[in-house]
PDB file of C-alpha atoms in Angstrom:
ATOM      1  CA  UNK N   1     -24.589  14.869  -5.914  1.00  0.00           C
ATOM      2  CA  UNK N   2     -23.331  13.657  -9.336  1.00  0.00           C
ATOM      3  CA  UNK N   3     -21.976  16.508 -11.249  1.00  0.00           C
ATOM      4  CA  UNK N   4     -21.125  18.787  -8.260  1.00  0.00           C
ATOM      5  CA  UNK N   5     -17.412  20.009  -8.067  1.00  0.00           C
ATOM      6  CA  UNK N   6     -15.795  19.455  -4.645  1.00  0.00           C
ATOM      7  CA  UNK N   7     -12.330  20.613  -3.531  1.00  0.00           C
ATOM      8  CA  UNK N   8     -10.004  17.730  -1.965  1.00  0.00           C
ATOM      9  CA  UNK N   9      -6.902  18.551  -0.099  1.00  0.00           C
ATOM     10  CA  UNK N  10      -4.042  16.100  -0.488  1.00  0.00           C
ATOM     11  CA  UNK N  11      -2.550  14.487   2.536  1.00  0.00           C
ATOM     12  CA  UNK N  12       0.799  14.310   0.817  1.00  0.00           C
ATOM     13  CA  UNK N  13       1.013  17.966  -0.567  1.00  0.00           C
ATOM     14  CA  UNK N  14      -0.398  21.313   0.604  1.00  0.00           C
ATOM     15  CA  UNK N  15      -2.450  21.642  -2.523  1.00  0.00           C
ATOM     16  CA  UNK N  16      -6.395  21.266  -2.634  1.00  0.00           C
ATOM     17  CA  UNK N  17      -7.585  20.407  -6.230  1.00  0.00           C
ATOM     18  CA  UNK N  18     -11.018  20.549  -7.680  1.00  0.00           C
ATOM     19  CA  UNK N  19     -12.822  17.290  -8.552  1.00  0.00           C
ATOM     20  CA  UNK N  20     -16.289  16.694 -10.164  1.00  0.00           C
ATOM     21  CA  UNK N  21     -18.344  13.862  -8.791  1.00  0.00           C
ATOM     22  CA  UNK N  22     -18.707  11.229 -11.277  1.00  0.00           C
ATOM     23  CA  UNK N  23     -20.584   8.654  -9.209  1.00  0.00           C
ATOM     24  CA  UNK N  24     -21.320   7.581  -5.775  1.00  0.00           C
ATOM     25  CA  UNK N  25     -20.402   4.039  -4.330  1.00  0.00           C
ATOM     26  CA  UNK N  26     -22.517   2.383  -1.755  1.00  0.00           C
ATOM     27  CA  UNK N  27     -20.861   1.314   1.411  1.00  0.00           C
ATOM     28  CA  UNK N  28     -20.136  -2.204   1.733  1.00  0.00           C
ATOM     29  CA  UNK N  29     -20.815  -3.611   5.291  1.00  0.00           C
ATOM     30  CA  UNK N  30     -18.626  -6.707   5.159  1.00  0.00           C
ATOM     31  CA  UNK N  31     -15.023  -6.722   6.085  1.00  0.00           C
ATOM     32  CA  UNK N  32     -12.538  -5.712   3.449  1.00  0.00           C
ATOM     33  CA  UNK N  33      -9.176  -4.655   2.937  1.00  0.00           C
ATOM     34  CA  UNK N  34     -10.071  -1.807   0.530  1.00  0.00           C
ATOM     35  CA  UNK N  35     -11.705   0.811   2.709  1.00  0.00           C
ATOM     36  CA  UNK N  36     -10.903   4.347   0.820  1.00  0.00           C
ATOM     37  CA  UNK N  37     -12.587   7.407   1.632  1.00  0.00           C
ATOM     38  CA  UNK N  38     -12.830   8.703  -2.032  1.00  0.00           C
ATOM     39  CA  UNK N  39     -11.769   7.307  -5.340  1.00  0.00           C
ATOM     40  CA  UNK N  40     -10.124   9.956  -7.776  1.00  0.00           C
ATOM     41  CA  UNK N  41      -9.827   9.413 -11.425  1.00  0.00           C
ATOM     42  CA  UNK N  42      -6.425  10.543 -12.910  1.00  0.00           C
ATOM     43  CA  UNK N  43      -6.935  11.287 -16.556  1.00  0.00           C
ATOM     44  CA  UNK N  44      -3.009  11.066 -17.454  1.00  0.00           C
ATOM     45  CA  UNK N  45      -2.697   7.783 -15.555  1.00  0.00           C
ATOM     46  CA  UNK N  46      -2.294   5.761 -18.518  1.00  0.00           C
ATOM     47  CA  UNK N  47       0.269   7.593 -20.062  1.00  0.00           C
ATOM     48  CA  UNK N  48       2.239   7.930 -16.763  1.00  0.00           C
ATOM     49  CA  UNK N  49       1.742   4.162 -16.165  1.00  0.00           C
ATOM     50  CA  UNK N  50       4.420   3.320 -18.801  1.00  0.00           C
ATOM     51  CA  UNK N  51       6.978   5.130 -16.750  1.00  0.00           C
ATOM     52  CA  UNK N  52       5.758   3.844 -13.481  1.00  0.00           C
ATOM     53  CA  UNK N  53       5.415   7.300 -12.085  1.00  0.00           C
ATOM     54  CA  UNK N  54       3.377   7.700  -8.939  1.00  0.00           C
ATOM     55  CA  UNK N  55       2.139   4.040  -9.291  1.00  0.00           C
ATOM     56  CA  UNK N  56       1.981   1.395  -6.504  1.00  0.00           C
ATOM     57  CA  UNK N  57       0.995  -2.291  -6.775  1.00  0.00           C
ATOM     58  CA  UNK N  58       0.440  -4.592  -3.974  1.00  0.00           C
ATOM     59  CA  UNK N  59       1.211  -8.094  -4.868  1.00  0.00           C
ATOM     60  CA  UNK N  60       1.250 -11.242  -2.973  1.00  0.00           C
ATOM     61  CA  UNK N  61       3.717 -14.006  -3.398  1.00  0.00           C
ATOM     62  CA  UNK N  62       3.898 -17.619  -1.814  1.00  0.00           C
ATOM     63  CA  UNK N  63       7.582 -18.741  -1.307  1.00  0.00           C
ATOM     64  CA  UNK N  64       8.007 -22.327  -2.487  1.00  0.00           C
ATOM     65  CA  UNK N  65       9.395 -24.501   0.572  1.00  0.00           C
ATOM     66  CA  UNK N  66      13.088 -23.763   1.227  1.00  0.00           C
ATOM     67  CA  UNK N  67      13.231 -20.566  -0.551  1.00  0.00           C
ATOM     68  CA  UNK N  68      13.859 -17.380   1.291  1.00  0.00           C
ATOM     69  CA  UNK N  69      12.813 -13.788   0.889  1.00  0.00           C
ATOM     70  CA  UNK N  70      16.363 -12.981  -0.063  1.00  0.00           C
ATOM     71  CA  UNK N  71      15.973 -15.316  -3.077  1.00  0.00           C
ATOM     72  CA  UNK N  72      12.702 -13.538  -4.149  1.00  0.00           C
ATOM     73  CA  UNK N  73      14.174 -10.107  -3.653  1.00  0.00           C
ATOM     74  CA  UNK N  74      17.038 -11.088  -5.992  1.00  0.00           C
ATOM     75  CA  UNK N  75      14.478 -12.543  -8.511  1.00  0.00           C
ATOM     76  CA  UNK N  76      12.575  -9.254  -8.649  1.00  0.00           C
ATOM     77  CA  UNK N  77      15.855  -7.298  -9.012  1.00  0.00           C
ATOM     78  CA  UNK N  78      16.773  -9.355 -12.136  1.00  0.00           C
ATOM     79  CA  UNK N  79      13.547  -8.822 -13.618  1.00  0.00           C
ATOM     80  CA  UNK N  80      13.761  -5.259 -12.813  1.00  0.00           C
ATOM     81  CA  UNK N  81      16.978  -5.111 -14.694  1.00  0.00           C
ATOM     82  CA  UNK N  82      15.504  -6.810 -17.691  1.00  0.00           C
ATOM     83  CA  UNK N  83      13.035  -4.099 -18.553  1.00  0.00           C
ATOM     84  CA  UNK N  84      13.894  -1.990 -21.499  1.00  0.00           C
ATOM     85  CA  UNK N  85      13.284   1.576 -20.176  1.00  0.00           C
ATOM     86  CA  UNK N  86      13.942   3.333 -23.651  1.00  0.00           C
ATOM     87  CA  UNK N  87      10.901   1.313 -25.175  1.00  0.00           C
ATOM     88  CA  UNK N  88       8.774   2.652 -22.338  1.00  0.00           C
ATOM     89  CA  UNK N  89       9.661   6.260 -23.295  1.00  0.00           C
ATOM     90  CA  UNK N  90      12.262   6.991 -20.750  1.00  0.00           C
ATOM     91  CA  UNK N  91      15.292   8.678 -22.248  1.00  0.00           C
ATOM     92  CA  UNK N  92      17.721   7.992 -19.610  1.00  0.00           C
ATOM     93  CA  UNK N  93      20.387   4.944 -18.918  1.00  0.00           C
ATOM     94  CA  UNK N  94      19.301   2.315 -16.672  1.00  0.00           C
ATOM     95  CA  UNK N  95      22.132   3.446 -14.173  1.00  0.00           C
ATOM     96  CA  UNK N  96      20.441   6.990 -14.075  1.00  0.00           C
ATOM     97  CA  UNK N  97      17.023   5.340 -13.658  1.00  0.00           C
ATOM     98  CA  UNK N  98      18.465   3.255 -10.633  1.00  0.00           C
ATOM     99  CA  UNK N  99      20.180   6.285  -9.086  1.00  0.00           C
ATOM    100  CA  UNK N 100      16.839   8.162  -9.094  1.00  0.00           C
ATOM    101  CA  UNK N 101      15.290   5.445  -7.183  1.00  0.00           C
ATOM    102  CA  UNK N 102      11.981   5.715  -9.165  1.00  0.00           C
ATOM    103  CA  UNK N 103      11.197   2.046  -8.828  1.00  0.00           C
ATOM    104  CA  UNK N 104      11.329  -0.076  -5.585  1.00  0.00           C
ATOM    105  CA  UNK N 105       9.904  -3.018  -3.875  1.00  0.00           C
ATOM    106  CA  UNK N 106       9.455  -4.011  -0.289  1.00  0.00           C
ATOM    107  CA  UNK N 107       8.783  -7.679   0.822  1.00  0.00           C
ATOM    108  CA  UNK N 108       6.593  -7.923   3.871  1.00  0.00           C
ATOM    109  CA  UNK N 109       5.709 -11.292   5.489  1.00  0.00           C
ATOM    110  CA  UNK N 110       2.020 -11.927   5.078  1.00  0.00           C
ATOM    111  CA  UNK N 111       1.647 -12.105   8.957  1.00  0.00           C
ATOM    112  CA  UNK N 112       2.794  -8.443   9.332  1.00  0.00           C
ATOM    113  CA  UNK N 113       0.985  -6.889   6.320  1.00  0.00           C
ATOM    114  CA  UNK N 114      -1.676  -5.208   8.810  1.00  0.00           C
ATOM    115  CA  UNK N 115       1.332  -3.848  10.896  1.00  0.00           C
ATOM    116  CA  UNK N 116       3.908  -2.783   8.236  1.00  0.00           C
ATOM    117  CA  UNK N 117       2.531  -1.523   4.962  1.00  0.00           C
ATOM    118  CA  UNK N 118       3.628   0.431   1.926  1.00  0.00           C
ATOM    119  CA  UNK N 119       2.948   3.761   3.845  1.00  0.00           C
ATOM    120  CA  UNK N 120       1.196   6.699   1.973  1.00  0.00           C
ATOM    121  CA  UNK N 121      -0.467   4.601  -0.738  1.00  0.00           C
ATOM    122  CA  UNK N 122      -1.948   1.945   1.603  1.00  0.00           C
ATOM    123  CA  UNK N 123      -5.668   1.091   1.227  1.00  0.00           C
ATOM    124  CA  UNK N 124      -6.250   0.620   4.986  1.00  0.00           C
ATOM    125  CA  UNK N 125      -4.658   2.079   7.916  1.00  0.00           C
ATOM    126  CA  UNK N 126      -2.040   0.212   9.779  1.00  0.00           C
ATOM    127  CA  UNK N 127      -2.079  -1.269  13.238  1.00  0.00           C
ATOM    128  CA  UNK N 128       0.525  -0.527  15.846  1.00  0.00           C
ATOM    129  CA  UNK N 129       2.071  -3.801  17.179  1.00  0.00           C
ATOM    130  CA  UNK N 130       2.795  -2.050  20.555  1.00  0.00           C
ATOM    131  CA  UNK N 131      -0.899  -1.197  20.913  1.00  0.00           C
ATOM    132  CA  UNK N 132      -2.063  -4.805  19.893  1.00  0.00           C
ATOM    133  CA  UNK N 133       0.287  -6.230  22.553  1.00  0.00           C
ATOM    134  CA  UNK N 134      -0.813  -3.616  25.263  1.00  0.00           C
ATOM    135  CA  UNK N 135      -4.464  -4.737  24.587  1.00  0.00           C
ATOM    136  CA  UNK N 136      -3.452  -8.524  24.765  1.00  0.00           C
ATOM    137  CA  UNK N 137      -1.515  -7.884  27.971  1.00  0.00           C
ATOM    138  CA  UNK N 138      -4.482  -5.998  29.439  1.00  0.00           C
ATOM    139  CA  UNK N 139      -6.923  -8.966  28.293  1.00  0.00           C
ATOM    140  CA  UNK N 140      -4.607 -11.558  30.088  1.00  0.00           C
ATOM    141  CA  UNK N 141      -4.657  -9.270  33.162  1.00  0.00           C
ATOM    142  CA  UNK N 142      -8.188  -9.135  33.277  1.00  0.00           C
ATOM    143  CA  UNK N 143      -8.517 -12.853  32.754  1.00  0.00           C
ATOM    144  CA  UNK N 144      -6.116 -13.631  35.588  1.00  0.00           C
ATOM    145  CA  UNK N 145      -7.962 -11.258  37.794  1.00  0.00           C
ATOM    146  CA  UNK N 146     -11.174 -12.912  37.204  1.00  0.00           C
ATOM    147  CA  UNK N 147      -9.731 -16.486  37.629  1.00  0.00           C
ATOM    148  CA  UNK N 148      -8.197 -15.234  40.951  1.00  0.00           C
ATOM    149  CA  UNK N 149     -11.677 -13.895  42.141  1.00  0.00           C
ATOM    150  CA  UNK N 150     -13.314 -17.319  41.096  1.00  0.00           C
ATOM    151  CA  UNK N 151     -10.970 -19.296  42.934  1.00  0.00           C
TER     152      UNK N 151
END
């Protein structure tokens, strides 16, 4: 019920925090990538977002023909170094910022996004490629068995 306070345990920490239910979202039956169990409002998010603290973004990029992921990664690194961190309210040097590894990116081919994701902040569970290949092998074995029985 809206207005009721519930306690939610974090999967990343041992802390359980109280949250007040503000709304209820209907289940969508169609297949989708966004399948959260709960959405939680973070009131301090706007202030923290300037520092990119605890923020995870998923973006898709199509490489132009002839370009490599190394080229894209280098382009991202160059953009990363152009950011003026002091204007964002960070009172440390770029070198110290880099040493703390507070920002990072990971390039994953589109064909692999359901197998290898961003980990803890993913919207959907990742699949295990070994299990998928095992089921594929079992399916082929069943088809071959059916084919031999038919002949």
